[in-house]
PDB file of C-alpha atoms and ligand atoms in Angstrom:
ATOM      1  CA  UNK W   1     146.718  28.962 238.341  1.00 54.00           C
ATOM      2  CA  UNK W   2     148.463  29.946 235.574  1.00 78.00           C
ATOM      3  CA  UNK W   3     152.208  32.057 235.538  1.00 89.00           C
ATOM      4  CA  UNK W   4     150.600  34.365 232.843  1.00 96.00           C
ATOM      5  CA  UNK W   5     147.198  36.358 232.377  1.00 97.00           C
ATOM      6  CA  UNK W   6     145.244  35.922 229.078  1.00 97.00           C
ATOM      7  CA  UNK W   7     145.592  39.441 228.415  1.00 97.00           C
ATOM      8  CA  UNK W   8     149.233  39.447 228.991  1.00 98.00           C
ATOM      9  CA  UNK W   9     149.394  36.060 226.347  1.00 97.00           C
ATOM     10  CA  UNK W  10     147.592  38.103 224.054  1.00 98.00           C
ATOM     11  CA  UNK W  11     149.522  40.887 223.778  1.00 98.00           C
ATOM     12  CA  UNK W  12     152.231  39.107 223.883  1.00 97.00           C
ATOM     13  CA  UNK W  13     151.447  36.984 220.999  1.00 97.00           C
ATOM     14  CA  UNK W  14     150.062  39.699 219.138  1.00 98.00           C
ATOM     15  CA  UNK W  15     151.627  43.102 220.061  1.00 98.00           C
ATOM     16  CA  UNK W  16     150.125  46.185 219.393  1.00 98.00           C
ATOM     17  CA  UNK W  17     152.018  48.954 217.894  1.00 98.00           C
ATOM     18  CA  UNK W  18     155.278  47.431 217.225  1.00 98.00           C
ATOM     19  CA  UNK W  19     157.524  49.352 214.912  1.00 98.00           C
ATOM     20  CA  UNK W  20     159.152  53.025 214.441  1.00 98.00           C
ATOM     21  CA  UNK W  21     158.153  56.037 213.615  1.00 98.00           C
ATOM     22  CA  UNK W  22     160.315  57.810 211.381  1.00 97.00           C
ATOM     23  CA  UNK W  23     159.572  61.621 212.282  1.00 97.00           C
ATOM     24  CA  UNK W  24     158.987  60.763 216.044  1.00 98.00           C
ATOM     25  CA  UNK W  25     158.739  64.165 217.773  1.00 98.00           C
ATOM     26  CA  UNK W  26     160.261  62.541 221.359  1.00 98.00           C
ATOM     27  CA  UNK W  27     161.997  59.246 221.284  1.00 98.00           C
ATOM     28  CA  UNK W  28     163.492  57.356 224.899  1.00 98.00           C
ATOM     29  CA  UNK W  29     165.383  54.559 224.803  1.00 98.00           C
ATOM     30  CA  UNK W  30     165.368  52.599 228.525  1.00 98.00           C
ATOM     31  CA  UNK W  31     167.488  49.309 229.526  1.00 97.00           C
ATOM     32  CA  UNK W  32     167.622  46.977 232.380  1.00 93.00           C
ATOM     33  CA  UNK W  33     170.839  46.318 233.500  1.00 90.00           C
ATOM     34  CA  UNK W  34     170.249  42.864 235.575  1.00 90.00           C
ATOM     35  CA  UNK W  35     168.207  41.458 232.709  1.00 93.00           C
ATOM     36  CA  UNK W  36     169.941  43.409 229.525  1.00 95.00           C
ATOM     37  CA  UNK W  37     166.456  43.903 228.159  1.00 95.00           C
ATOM     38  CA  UNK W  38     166.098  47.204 226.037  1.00 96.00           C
ATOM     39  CA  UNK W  39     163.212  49.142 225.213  1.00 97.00           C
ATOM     40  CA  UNK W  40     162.782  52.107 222.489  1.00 98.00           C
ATOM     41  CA  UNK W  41     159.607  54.264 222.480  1.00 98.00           C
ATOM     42  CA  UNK W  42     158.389  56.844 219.985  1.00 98.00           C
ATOM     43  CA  UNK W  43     155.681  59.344 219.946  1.00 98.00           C
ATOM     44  CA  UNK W  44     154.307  61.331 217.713  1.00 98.00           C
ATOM     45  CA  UNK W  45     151.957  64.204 219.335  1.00 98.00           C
ATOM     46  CA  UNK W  46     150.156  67.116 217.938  1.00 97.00           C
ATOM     47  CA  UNK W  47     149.295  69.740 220.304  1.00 95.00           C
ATOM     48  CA  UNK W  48     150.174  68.266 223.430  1.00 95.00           C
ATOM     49  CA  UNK W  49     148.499  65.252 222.417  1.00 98.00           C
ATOM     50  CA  UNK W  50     149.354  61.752 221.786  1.00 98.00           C
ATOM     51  CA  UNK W  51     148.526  61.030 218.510  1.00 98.00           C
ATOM     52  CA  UNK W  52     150.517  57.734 217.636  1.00 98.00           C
ATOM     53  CA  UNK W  53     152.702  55.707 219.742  1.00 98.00           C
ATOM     54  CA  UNK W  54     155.601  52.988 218.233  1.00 98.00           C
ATOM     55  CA  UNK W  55     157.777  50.813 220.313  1.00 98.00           C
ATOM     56  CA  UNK W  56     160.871  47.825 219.733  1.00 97.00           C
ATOM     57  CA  UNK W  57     161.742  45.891 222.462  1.00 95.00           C
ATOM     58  CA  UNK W  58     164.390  43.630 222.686  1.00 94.00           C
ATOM     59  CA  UNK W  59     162.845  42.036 225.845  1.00 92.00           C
ATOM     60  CA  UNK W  60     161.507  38.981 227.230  1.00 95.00           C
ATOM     61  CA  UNK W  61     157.488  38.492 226.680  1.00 96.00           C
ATOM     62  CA  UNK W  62     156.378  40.529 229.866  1.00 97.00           C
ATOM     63  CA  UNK W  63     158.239  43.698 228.415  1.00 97.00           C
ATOM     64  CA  UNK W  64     156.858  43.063 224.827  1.00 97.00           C
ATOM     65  CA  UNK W  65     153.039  42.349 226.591  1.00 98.00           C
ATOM     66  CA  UNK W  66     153.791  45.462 228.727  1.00 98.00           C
ATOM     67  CA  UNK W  67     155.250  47.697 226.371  1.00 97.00           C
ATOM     68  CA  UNK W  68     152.230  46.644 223.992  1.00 98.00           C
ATOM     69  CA  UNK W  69     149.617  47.304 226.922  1.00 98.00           C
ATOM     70  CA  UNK W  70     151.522  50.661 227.763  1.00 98.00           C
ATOM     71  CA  UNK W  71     151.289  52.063 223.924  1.00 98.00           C
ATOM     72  CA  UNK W  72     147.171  51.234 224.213  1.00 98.00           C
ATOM     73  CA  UNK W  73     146.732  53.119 227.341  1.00 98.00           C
ATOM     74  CA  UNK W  74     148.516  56.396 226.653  1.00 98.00           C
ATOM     75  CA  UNK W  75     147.461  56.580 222.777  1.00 98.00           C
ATOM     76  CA  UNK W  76     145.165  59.782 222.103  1.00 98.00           C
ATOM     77  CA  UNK W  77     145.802  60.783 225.402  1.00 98.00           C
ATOM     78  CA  UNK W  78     147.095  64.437 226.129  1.00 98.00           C
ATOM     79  CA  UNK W  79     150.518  64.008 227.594  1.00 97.00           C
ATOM     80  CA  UNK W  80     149.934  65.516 231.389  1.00 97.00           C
ATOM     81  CA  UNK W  81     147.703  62.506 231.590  1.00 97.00           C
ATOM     82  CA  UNK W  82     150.779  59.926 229.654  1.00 98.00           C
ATOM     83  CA  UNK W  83     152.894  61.347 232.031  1.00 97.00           C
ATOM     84  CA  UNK W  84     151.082  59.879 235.546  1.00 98.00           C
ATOM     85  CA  UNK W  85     151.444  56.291 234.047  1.00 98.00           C
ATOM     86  CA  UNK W  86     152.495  53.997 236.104  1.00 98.00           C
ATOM     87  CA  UNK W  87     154.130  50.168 235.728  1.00 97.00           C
ATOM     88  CA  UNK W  88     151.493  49.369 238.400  1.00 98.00           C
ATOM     89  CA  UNK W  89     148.563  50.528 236.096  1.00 98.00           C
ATOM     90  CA  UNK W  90     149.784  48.433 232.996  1.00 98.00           C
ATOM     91  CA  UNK W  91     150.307  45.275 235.247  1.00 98.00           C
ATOM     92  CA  UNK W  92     147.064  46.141 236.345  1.00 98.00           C
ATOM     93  CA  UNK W  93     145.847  46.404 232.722  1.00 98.00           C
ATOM     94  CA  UNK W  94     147.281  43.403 232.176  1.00 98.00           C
ATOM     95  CA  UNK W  95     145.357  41.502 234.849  1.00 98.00           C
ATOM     96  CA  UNK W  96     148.943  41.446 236.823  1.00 97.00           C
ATOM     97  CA  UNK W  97     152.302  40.370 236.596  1.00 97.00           C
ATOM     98  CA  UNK W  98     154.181  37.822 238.949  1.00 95.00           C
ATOM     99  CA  UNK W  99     156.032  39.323 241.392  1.00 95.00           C
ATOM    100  CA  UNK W 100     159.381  38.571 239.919  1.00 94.00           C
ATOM    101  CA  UNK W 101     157.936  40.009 236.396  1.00 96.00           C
ATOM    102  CA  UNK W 102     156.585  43.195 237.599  1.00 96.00           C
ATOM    103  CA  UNK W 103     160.603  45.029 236.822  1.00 95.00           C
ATOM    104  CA  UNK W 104     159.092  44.428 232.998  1.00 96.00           C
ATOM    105  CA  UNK W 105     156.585  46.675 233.389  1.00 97.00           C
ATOM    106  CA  UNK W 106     158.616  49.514 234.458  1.00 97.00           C
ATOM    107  CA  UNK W 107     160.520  49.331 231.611  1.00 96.00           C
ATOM    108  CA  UNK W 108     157.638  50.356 229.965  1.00 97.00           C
ATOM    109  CA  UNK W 109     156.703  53.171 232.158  1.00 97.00           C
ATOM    110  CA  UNK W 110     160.476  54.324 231.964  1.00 98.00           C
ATOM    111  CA  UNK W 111     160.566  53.973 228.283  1.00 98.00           C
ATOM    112  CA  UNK W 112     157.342  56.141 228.300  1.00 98.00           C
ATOM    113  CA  UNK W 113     158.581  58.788 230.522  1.00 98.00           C
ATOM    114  CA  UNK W 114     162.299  59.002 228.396  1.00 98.00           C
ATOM    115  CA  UNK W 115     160.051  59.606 225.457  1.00 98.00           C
ATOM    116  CA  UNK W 116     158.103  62.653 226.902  1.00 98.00           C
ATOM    117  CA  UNK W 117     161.291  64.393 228.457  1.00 98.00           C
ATOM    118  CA  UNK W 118     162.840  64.309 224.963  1.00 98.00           C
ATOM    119  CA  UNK W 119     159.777  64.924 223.384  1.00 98.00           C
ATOM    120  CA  UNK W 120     159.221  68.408 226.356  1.00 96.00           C
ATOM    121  CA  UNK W 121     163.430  68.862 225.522  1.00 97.00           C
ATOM    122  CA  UNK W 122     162.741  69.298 222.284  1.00 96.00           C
ATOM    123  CA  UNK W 123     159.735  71.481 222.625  1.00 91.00           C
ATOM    124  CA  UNK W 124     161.884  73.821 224.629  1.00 92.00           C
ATOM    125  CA  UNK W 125     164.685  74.374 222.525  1.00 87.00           C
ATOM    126  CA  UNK W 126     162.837  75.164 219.274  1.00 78.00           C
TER     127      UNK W 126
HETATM  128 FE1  FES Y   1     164.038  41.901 231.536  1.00 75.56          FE
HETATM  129 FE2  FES Y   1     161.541  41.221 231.556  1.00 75.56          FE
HETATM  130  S1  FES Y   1     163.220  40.003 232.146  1.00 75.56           S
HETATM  131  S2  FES Y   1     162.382  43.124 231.049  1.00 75.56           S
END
């Protein structure tokens, strides 16, 4: 069998949504310290919902397939329903992860979560 799903091959090979966004209204930057991977999210939302979603990752390919897969699922989405993603649903998305990969995808869903607290931080002090 092989290591790596098609899915994740494909988005690893061809991420979505790579890149910044310039007036991001909540931003989180997450890291792994074992692996030294680093991920940066930013969303832009308009009335509580997600209306565009950017990401960098300096990251091996299961955080750049899961960060891609992560973006795709919580794009358009109001944030309540961003917030209850878990790594388990993108590896799931994903048609899994190896065992010893799966600490990838949770970068994403930490990345993810960083982004809404700043994004509900800045919300409250305006
Ligand atoms: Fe570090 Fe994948 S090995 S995020």
């Amino acid at each position: 069998m092989a290591l790596y799903s098609e899915k994740v091959m494909d988005h690893f090979r061809n991420p979505r949504n790579v890149g910044v966004i310039e007036d991001a209204d909540g931003i989180g930057e997450v890291g792994n310290a074992k692996c030294g991977d680093i991920m940066k999210m930013y969303l832009k939302i308009d009335d509580d919902v997600i209306t565009d979603v950017k990401f960098e990752t300096f990251g091996c390919g299961s955080a750049i397939a899961s960060s891609s897969m992560a973006t795709e699922l919580i794009k358009g989405q109001p944030v309540s329903e961003a917030m209850k993603l878990t790594n388990k649903a993108v590896a799931e998305a994903l048609d899994g992860l190896p065992d010893y990969k799966m600490h990838c995808s949770v970068l994403a869903e930490e990345a993810i979560q960083s982004a809404l607290e700043d994004y509900e931080k800045r919300k409250a002090d305006k």
